[in-house]
PDB file of C-alpha atoms in Angstrom:
ATOM      1  CA  THR A   1      63.768 106.424  89.971  1.00  0.00           C
ATOM      2  CA  GLN A   2      66.402 105.502  91.173  1.00  0.00           C
ATOM      3  CA  LEU A   3      66.155 101.617  91.016  1.00  0.00           C
ATOM      4  CA  LEU A   4      68.815  98.696  92.931  1.00  0.00           C
ATOM      5  CA  GLU A   5      68.745  95.287  91.229  1.00  0.00           C
ATOM      6  CA  GLN A   6      70.330  92.820  93.036  1.00  0.00           C
ATOM      7  CA  SER A   7      70.746  88.848  92.168  1.00  0.00           C
ATOM      8  CA  PRO A   8      70.758  86.471  92.293  1.00  0.00           C
ATOM      9  CA  GLN A   9      67.521  86.799  95.089  1.00  0.00           C
ATOM     10  CA  PHE A  10      68.084  83.178  96.978  1.00  0.00           C
ATOM     11  CA  LEU A  11      71.316  81.579  97.334  1.00  0.00           C
ATOM     12  CA  SER A  12      72.062  78.174  99.226  1.00  0.00           C
ATOM     13  CA  ILE A  13      75.358  76.462  98.978  1.00  0.00           C
ATOM     14  CA  GLN A  14      76.920  73.961 100.772  1.00  0.00           C
ATOM     15  CA  GLU A  15      80.134  75.675 102.915  1.00  0.00           C
ATOM     16  CA  GLY A  16      83.481  76.267 101.312  1.00  0.00           C
ATOM     17  CA  GLU A  17      81.624  77.243  98.205  1.00  0.00           C
ATOM     18  CA  ASN A  18      81.828  80.784  96.360  1.00  0.00           C
ATOM     19  CA  LEU A  19      79.846  82.981  95.590  1.00  0.00           C
ATOM     20  CA  THR A  20      79.366  86.042  94.246  1.00  0.00           C
ATOM     21  CA  VAL A  21      75.807  88.807  94.721  1.00  0.00           C
ATOM     22  CA  TYR A  22      75.536  91.444  92.288  1.00  0.00           C
ATOM     23  CA  CYS A  23      73.368  94.589  92.445  1.00  0.00           C
ATOM     24  CA  ASN A  24      73.274  97.019  88.927  1.00  0.00           C
ATOM     25  CA  SER A  25      71.714 100.378  88.383  1.00  0.00           C
ATOM     26  CA  SER A  26      70.938 102.199  85.272  1.00  0.00           C
ATOM     27  CA  SER A  27      71.856 105.136  87.756  1.00  0.00           C
ATOM     28  CA  VAL A  28      75.079 106.416  89.160  1.00  0.00           C
ATOM     29  CA  PHE A  29      75.814 106.392  92.742  1.00  0.00           C
ATOM     30  CA  SER A  30      77.990 108.457  94.379  1.00  0.00           C
ATOM     31  CA  SER A  31      78.421 105.992  97.117  1.00  0.00           C
ATOM     32  CA  LEU A  32      76.900 102.265  97.359  1.00  0.00           C
ATOM     33  CA  GLN A  33      77.097 100.317 100.631  1.00  0.00           C
ATOM     34  CA  TRP A  34      76.530  96.915 101.485  1.00  0.00           C
ATOM     35  CA  TYR A  35      74.432  95.222 104.606  1.00  0.00           C
ATOM     36  CA  ARG A  36      74.235  92.615 106.342  1.00  0.00           C
ATOM     37  CA  GLN A  37      70.781  91.227 108.200  1.00  0.00           C
ATOM     38  CA  GLU A  38      70.888  88.528 110.453  1.00  0.00           C
ATOM     39  CA  PRO A  39      66.408  89.015 111.407  1.00  0.00           C
ATOM     40  CA  GLY A  40      64.826  90.996 113.146  1.00  0.00           C
ATOM     41  CA  GLU A  41      67.713  93.213 113.814  1.00  0.00           C
ATOM     42  CA  GLY A  42      68.543  96.512 111.903  1.00  0.00           C
ATOM     43  CA  PRO A  43      71.009  96.062 108.804  1.00  0.00           C
ATOM     44  CA  VAL A  44      74.474  95.102 109.247  1.00  0.00           C
ATOM     45  CA  LEU A  45      77.473  98.043 107.602  1.00  0.00           C
ATOM     46  CA  LEU A  46      80.627  95.638 106.176  1.00  0.00           C
ATOM     47  CA  VAL A  47      81.389  98.131 103.907  1.00  0.00           C
ATOM     48  CA  THR A  48      81.244 101.359 101.677  1.00  0.00           C
ATOM     49  CA  VAL A  49      82.496 102.639  98.472  1.00  0.00           C
ATOM     50  CA  VAL A  50      83.388 105.122  97.086  1.00  0.00           C
ATOM     51  CA  THR A  51      85.018 105.849  93.460  1.00  0.00           C
ATOM     52  CA  GLY A  52      85.612 103.767  90.507  1.00  0.00           C
ATOM     53  CA  GLY A  53      86.915 100.533  89.956  1.00  0.00           C
ATOM     54  CA  GLU A  54      87.184 100.851  93.354  1.00  0.00           C
ATOM     55  CA  VAL A  55      87.966  97.192  95.688  1.00  0.00           C
ATOM     56  CA  LYS A  56      87.867  96.375  98.357  1.00  0.00           C
ATOM     57  CA  LYS A  57      88.391  93.526 100.795  1.00  0.00           C
ATOM     58  CA  LEU A  58      87.355  91.859 104.129  1.00  0.00           C
ATOM     59  CA  LYS A  59      88.832  89.214 105.049  1.00  0.00           C
ATOM     60  CA  ARG A  60      86.901  86.435 103.272  1.00  0.00           C
ATOM     61  CA  LEU A  61      85.012  89.052 101.469  1.00  0.00           C
ATOM     62  CA  THR A  62      85.079  91.644  98.516  1.00  0.00           C
ATOM     63  CA  PHE A  63      83.599  94.317  97.357  1.00  0.00           C
ATOM     64  CA  GLN A  64      84.185  96.165  93.626  1.00  0.00           C
ATOM     65  CA  PHE A  65      82.528  99.286  92.401  1.00  0.00           C
ATOM     66  CA  GLY A  66      81.710  99.524  89.060  1.00  0.00           C
ATOM     67  CA  ASP A  67      84.273 101.744  86.696  1.00  0.00           C
ATOM     68  CA  ALA A  68      80.266 104.382  86.525  1.00  0.00           C
ATOM     69  CA  ARG A  69      79.253 104.002  90.057  1.00  0.00           C
ATOM     70  CA  LYS A  70      76.101 102.484  88.039  1.00  0.00           C
ATOM     71  CA  ASP A  71      77.008  98.563  89.843  1.00  0.00           C
ATOM     72  CA  SER A  72      78.568  96.469  92.127  1.00  0.00           C
ATOM     73  CA  SER A  73      79.666  92.028  92.918  1.00  0.00           C
ATOM     74  CA  LEU A  74      80.147  91.163  96.866  1.00  0.00           C
ATOM     75  CA  HIS A  75      81.864  88.342  95.826  1.00  0.00           C
ATOM     76  CA  ILE A  76      82.769  85.496  99.507  1.00  0.00           C
ATOM     77  CA  THR A  77      85.411  82.595  99.178  1.00  0.00           C
ATOM     78  CA  ALA A  78      84.831  79.864 100.693  1.00  0.00           C
ATOM     79  CA  ALA A  79      81.151  80.771 102.557  1.00  0.00           C
ATOM     80  CA  GLN A  80      81.082  79.793 106.362  1.00  0.00           C
ATOM     81  CA  PRO A  81      77.615  78.566 107.679  1.00  0.00           C
ATOM     82  CA  GLY A  82      78.055  81.990 109.765  1.00  0.00           C
ATOM     83  CA  ASP A  83      77.746  83.838 106.405  1.00  0.00           C
ATOM     84  CA  THR A  84      74.467  83.459 106.335  1.00  0.00           C
ATOM     85  CA  GLY A  85      71.910  86.182 106.519  1.00  0.00           C
ATOM     86  CA  LEU A  86      70.302  88.390 104.355  1.00  0.00           C
ATOM     87  CA  TYR A  87      72.776  90.431 102.277  1.00  0.00           C
ATOM     88  CA  LEU A  88      71.600  94.504 100.870  1.00  0.00           C
ATOM     89  CA  CYS A  89      73.256  96.965  98.565  1.00  0.00           C
ATOM     90  CA  ALA A  90      72.976 100.279  99.035  1.00  0.00           C
ATOM     91  CA  GLY A  91      73.435 103.475  97.212  1.00  0.00           C
ATOM     92  CA  ALA A  92      72.845 106.974  98.010  1.00  0.00           C
ATOM     93  CA  THR A  93      73.573 110.411  95.351  1.00  0.00           C
ATOM     94  CA  ASP A  94      74.814 113.744  97.012  1.00  0.00           C
ATOM     95  CA  THR A  95      71.939 115.171  96.634  1.00  0.00           C
ATOM     96  CA  ASN A  96      70.398 112.982  98.347  1.00  0.00           C
ATOM     97  CA  ALA A  97      72.804 111.320 100.620  1.00  0.00           C
ATOM     98  CA  GLY A  98      70.948 110.674 103.298  1.00  0.00           C
ATOM     99  CA  LYS A  99      67.888 108.473 101.542  1.00  0.00           C
ATOM    100  CA  SER A 100      69.783 104.832 100.117  1.00  0.00           C
ATOM    101  CA  THR A 101      68.051 103.081  97.497  1.00  0.00           C
ATOM    102  CA  PHE A 102      67.936  99.188  99.164  1.00  0.00           C
ATOM    103  CA  GLY A 103      68.515  95.831  96.135  1.00  0.00           C
ATOM    104  CA  ASP A 104      65.774  93.604  97.359  1.00  0.00           C
ATOM    105  CA  GLY A 105      67.769  91.640  98.810  1.00  0.00           C
ATOM    106  CA  THR A 106      70.350  88.418  98.352  1.00  0.00           C
ATOM    107  CA  THR A 107      69.515  85.362 101.237  1.00  0.00           C
ATOM    108  CA  LEU A 108      72.583  83.455 101.485  1.00  0.00           C
ATOM    109  CA  THR A 109      72.225  80.281 103.367  1.00  0.00           C
ATOM    110  CA  VAL A 110      75.572  78.239 103.858  1.00  0.00           C
ATOM    111  CA  LYS A 111      74.994  74.740 104.569  1.00  0.00           C
ATOM    112  CA  PRO A 112      77.552  72.911 106.760  1.00  0.00           C
TER     113      PRO A 112
ATOM    114  CA  LYS B   1      80.780 104.789 121.199  1.00  0.00           C
ATOM    115  CA  ALA B   2      76.883 103.495 121.582  1.00  0.00           C
ATOM    116  CA  GLY B   3      75.778 102.642 118.878  1.00  0.00           C
ATOM    117  CA  VAL B   4      71.872 103.838 117.568  1.00  0.00           C
ATOM    118  CA  THR B   5      69.394 102.955 119.779  1.00  0.00           C
ATOM    119  CA  GLN B   6      66.249 102.679 119.563  1.00  0.00           C
ATOM    120  CA  THR B   7      62.771 102.107 120.990  1.00  0.00           C
ATOM    121  CA  PRO B   8      60.095 100.614 121.417  1.00  0.00           C
ATOM    122  CA  ARG B   9      62.061  96.990 120.493  1.00  0.00           C
ATOM    123  CA  TYR B  10      58.470  95.436 119.665  1.00  0.00           C
ATOM    124  CA  LEU B  11      55.079  97.007 119.584  1.00  0.00           C
ATOM    125  CA  ILE B  12      52.032  95.784 119.166  1.00  0.00           C
ATOM    126  CA  LYS B  13      48.639  97.521 118.184  1.00  0.00           C
ATOM    127  CA  THR B  14      45.409  97.371 117.181  1.00  0.00           C
ATOM    128  CA  ARG B  15      44.251  99.100 113.594  1.00  0.00           C
ATOM    129  CA  GLY B  16      43.146 102.724 113.918  1.00  0.00           C
ATOM    130  CA  GLN B  17      45.710 102.874 116.590  1.00  0.00           C
ATOM    131  CA  GLN B  18      48.152 105.556 116.429  1.00  0.00           C
ATOM    132  CA  VAL B  19      51.711 104.949 117.296  1.00  0.00           C
ATOM    133  CA  THR B  20      55.085 106.797 118.146  1.00  0.00           C
ATOM    134  CA  LEU B  21      58.536 104.902 117.906  1.00  0.00           C
ATOM    135  CA  SER B  22      61.742 106.387 118.618  1.00  0.00           C
ATOM    136  CA  CYS B  23      65.298 107.135 117.684  1.00  0.00           C
ATOM    137  CA  SER B  24      68.392 108.032 119.303  1.00  0.00           C
ATOM    138  CA  PRO B  25      71.424 108.325 117.087  1.00  0.00           C
ATOM    139  CA  ILE B  26      75.078 107.790 117.428  1.00  0.00           C
ATOM    140  CA  SER B  27      76.213 111.091 118.989  1.00  0.00           C
ATOM    141  CA  GLY B  28      77.010 114.109 117.174  1.00  0.00           C
ATOM    142  CA  HIS B  29      74.917 112.968 113.881  1.00  0.00           C
ATOM    143  CA  ARG B  30      72.795 115.330 112.997  1.00  0.00           C
ATOM    144  CA  SER B  31      71.248 113.456 110.679  1.00  0.00           C
ATOM    145  CA  VAL B  32      67.941 110.436 110.774  1.00  0.00           C
ATOM    146  CA  SER B  33      66.243 109.002 108.044  1.00  0.00           C
ATOM    147  CA  TRP B  34      63.573 107.005 108.060  1.00  0.00           C
ATOM    148  CA  TYR B  35      62.727 103.300 106.786  1.00  0.00           C
ATOM    149  CA  GLN B  36      60.227 100.489 106.339  1.00  0.00           C
ATOM    150  CA  GLN B  37      60.601  97.295 106.026  1.00  0.00           C
ATOM    151  CA  THR B  38      58.617  94.034 104.691  1.00  0.00           C
ATOM    152  CA  PRO B  39      59.259  91.179 103.271  1.00  0.00           C
ATOM    153  CA  GLY B  40      57.158  91.900  99.796  1.00  0.00           C
ATOM    154  CA  GLN B  41      58.205  95.007  99.391  1.00  0.00           C
ATOM    155  CA  GLY B  42      62.293  95.252 101.255  1.00  0.00           C
ATOM    156  CA  LEU B  43      63.865  98.524 102.626  1.00  0.00           C
ATOM    157  CA  GLN B  44      61.862 101.705 101.703  1.00  0.00           C
ATOM    158  CA  PHE B  45      62.774 105.396 102.271  1.00  0.00           C
ATOM    159  CA  LEU B  46      60.223 107.465 105.040  1.00  0.00           C
ATOM    160  CA  PHE B  47      62.438 110.459 105.297  1.00  0.00           C
ATOM    161  CA  GLU B  48      64.901 112.128 107.002  1.00  0.00           C
ATOM    162  CA  TYR B  49      66.094 114.949 109.974  1.00  0.00           C
ATOM    163  CA  PHE B  50      68.262 117.006 109.666  1.00  0.00           C
ATOM    164  CA  SER B  51      68.499 119.382 112.339  1.00  0.00           C
ATOM    165  CA  GLU B  52      65.477 119.129 113.201  1.00  0.00           C
ATOM    166  CA  THR B  53      64.031 119.738 109.550  1.00  0.00           C
ATOM    167  CA  GLN B  54      62.881 117.745 107.333  1.00  0.00           C
ATOM    168  CA  ARG B  55      65.510 116.930 104.375  1.00  0.00           C
ATOM    169  CA  ASN B  56      64.249 114.171 101.711  1.00  0.00           C
ATOM    170  CA  LYS B  57      60.227 112.713 101.874  1.00  0.00           C
ATOM    171  CA  GLY B  58      59.621 109.246 100.013  1.00  0.00           C
ATOM    172  CA  ASN B  59      56.048 107.763  99.201  1.00  0.00           C
ATOM    173  CA  PHE B  60      54.504 107.592 101.331  1.00  0.00           C
ATOM    174  CA  PRO B  61      50.723 107.873 102.704  1.00  0.00           C
ATOM    175  CA  GLY B  62      50.587 111.834 104.814  1.00  0.00           C
ATOM    176  CA  ARG B  63      49.034 109.230 108.148  1.00  0.00           C
ATOM    177  CA  PHE B  64      53.581 109.170 108.694  1.00  0.00           C
ATOM    178  CA  SER B  65      55.439 111.873 110.383  1.00  0.00           C
ATOM    179  CA  GLY B  66      58.162 112.281 111.837  1.00  0.00           C
ATOM    180  CA  ARG B  67      60.180 114.752 113.720  1.00  0.00           C
ATOM    181  CA  GLN B  68      63.856 115.689 115.132  1.00  0.00           C
ATOM    182  CA  PHE B  69      64.505 117.185 118.633  1.00  0.00           C
ATOM    183  CA  SER B  70      67.703 120.191 119.692  1.00  0.00           C
ATOM    184  CA  ASN B  71      69.063 116.753 120.776  1.00  0.00           C
ATOM    185  CA  SER B  72      68.711 115.335 117.121  1.00  0.00           C
ATOM    186  CA  ARG B  73      66.860 112.167 118.862  1.00  0.00           C
ATOM    187  CA  SER B  74      63.630 111.378 116.450  1.00  0.00           C
ATOM    188  CA  GLU B  75      60.854 110.096 116.851  1.00  0.00           C
ATOM    189  CA  MET B  76      58.037 108.934 114.000  1.00  0.00           C
ATOM    190  CA  ASN B  77      54.810 108.678 114.169  1.00  0.00           C
ATOM    191  CA  VAL B  78      51.223 106.677 112.323  1.00  0.00           C
ATOM    192  CA  SER B  79      48.271 107.420 113.269  1.00  0.00           C
ATOM    193  CA  THR B  80      45.454 105.764 111.945  1.00  0.00           C
ATOM    194  CA  LEU B  81      47.483 101.891 111.549  1.00  0.00           C
ATOM    195  CA  GLU B  82      46.518 100.172 108.851  1.00  0.00           C
ATOM    196  CA  LEU B  83      46.803  96.223 108.516  1.00  0.00           C
ATOM    197  CA  GLY B  84      50.030  96.573 106.468  1.00  0.00           C
ATOM    198  CA  ASP B  85      51.445  99.211 108.210  1.00  0.00           C
ATOM    199  CA  SER B  86      52.780  95.812 110.110  1.00  0.00           C
ATOM    200  CA  ALA B  87      56.242  96.610 108.837  1.00  0.00           C
ATOM    201  CA  LEU B  88      60.552  96.518 110.917  1.00  0.00           C
ATOM    202  CA  TYR B  89      60.581 100.030 111.451  1.00  0.00           C
ATOM    203  CA  LEU B  90      64.296 100.724 110.981  1.00  0.00           C
ATOM    204  CA  CYS B  91      66.035 104.222 112.008  1.00  0.00           C
ATOM    205  CA  ALA B  92      69.523 105.401 110.976  1.00  0.00           C
ATOM    206  CA  SER B  93      72.200 107.856 112.035  1.00  0.00           C
ATOM    207  CA  ARG B  94      75.411 110.140 109.495  1.00  0.00           C
ATOM    208  CA  GLY B  95      76.816 112.676 110.359  1.00  0.00           C
ATOM    209  CA  GLY B  96      74.700 114.835 108.352  1.00  0.00           C
ATOM    210  CA  SER B  97      76.794 115.292 105.400  1.00  0.00           C
ATOM    211  CA  THR B  98      75.738 116.870 102.460  1.00  0.00           C
ATOM    212  CA  VAL B  99      77.542 115.179  99.913  1.00  0.00           C
ATOM    213  CA  GLY B 100      77.565 110.888  99.265  1.00  0.00           C
ATOM    214  CA  GLY B 101      79.663 108.656 100.801  1.00  0.00           C
ATOM    215  CA  GLU B 102      78.904 109.443 104.460  1.00  0.00           C
ATOM    216  CA  THR B 103      77.776 106.468 105.533  1.00  0.00           C
ATOM    217  CA  GLN B 104      74.572 105.590 107.572  1.00  0.00           C
ATOM    218  CA  TYR B 105      74.307 102.848 110.347  1.00  0.00           C
ATOM    219  CA  PHE B 106      71.251 101.332 111.517  1.00  0.00           C
ATOM    220  CA  GLY B 107      69.749 100.818 114.316  1.00  0.00           C
ATOM    221  CA  PRO B 108      68.087  97.623 115.508  1.00  0.00           C
ATOM    222  CA  GLY B 109      64.603  98.579 115.318  1.00  0.00           C
ATOM    223  CA  THR B 110      60.767  98.341 115.857  1.00  0.00           C
ATOM    224  CA  ARG B 111      58.300  94.972 114.835  1.00  0.00           C
ATOM    225  CA  LEU B 112      56.161  97.088 114.878  1.00  0.00           C
ATOM    226  CA  LEU B 113      52.078  94.162 114.333  1.00  0.00           C
ATOM    227  CA  VAL B 114      48.816  95.699 113.916  1.00  0.00           C
ATOM    228  CA  LEU B 115      45.802  92.834 113.971  1.00  0.00           C
TER     229      LEU B 115
END
C-alpha cells in the first residue's frame, strides 16, 4: 500500500511569512500533484511534477519533486490571506495512473 | 472548455436508502475516477472507469458501485446507506493514458448527508 505523509497538518501564520509543506513517501511515484481545496469544493490543481529533481514556480509558490521521486515540497513566499485553504499532495504511478494516493492535507491559515 | 460537472451538489438521504451520483468529465476525457472525502479519512479512491470498463478499484464494500456510459459520463451508486457514508464525493477526469503524469481534474463534488 502506498502512503503519502504530509506535514504539517495545520499551519497558522501571519501575512508576509514564508512556509513550506512537505509530502513524503517510501514509494516511488511517476508523478505528483499539488492541489488547493476550499471548503465544500473540489480540489483545484496547482501543479504536476514528473521528473526527479524538478522545480516549478507558480508566482509565489515553488514546488519541488525529490530526486528519487518519493517526496515533494511546496514553498510559499510572503503568504497572503488569499492563500488560506487545504493543500493536498497526490501521487500516481504508471501502473495505476487513474488511482491517486492522497496525503492527509495541510490546512493553512494566513492571518492579515 | 467546460470543466468536470457533478450532480446533484447536495443530497440528504436516510439510512437504508440508496443514492446515485452523476459525473460528466471534461470533453474528450475518457477516464473518470471517484473519490470519497471525509474529515477522518481524507481522500480515498473508490474506482476508475475507462471506456465503460472499471480499470481500478479501491477498498470499499460492494455497496459502492459505478458505471460509465459511451459518452464517458459516469455514475456511482451507493446502496443501503449507512451514517458513515456521509461525505463529499468527488469525481476526477483524465484523458485516460496509462502512463503516469497525466493530470486529473476534479469536479466540485456532491455533498451527501445520511441521517
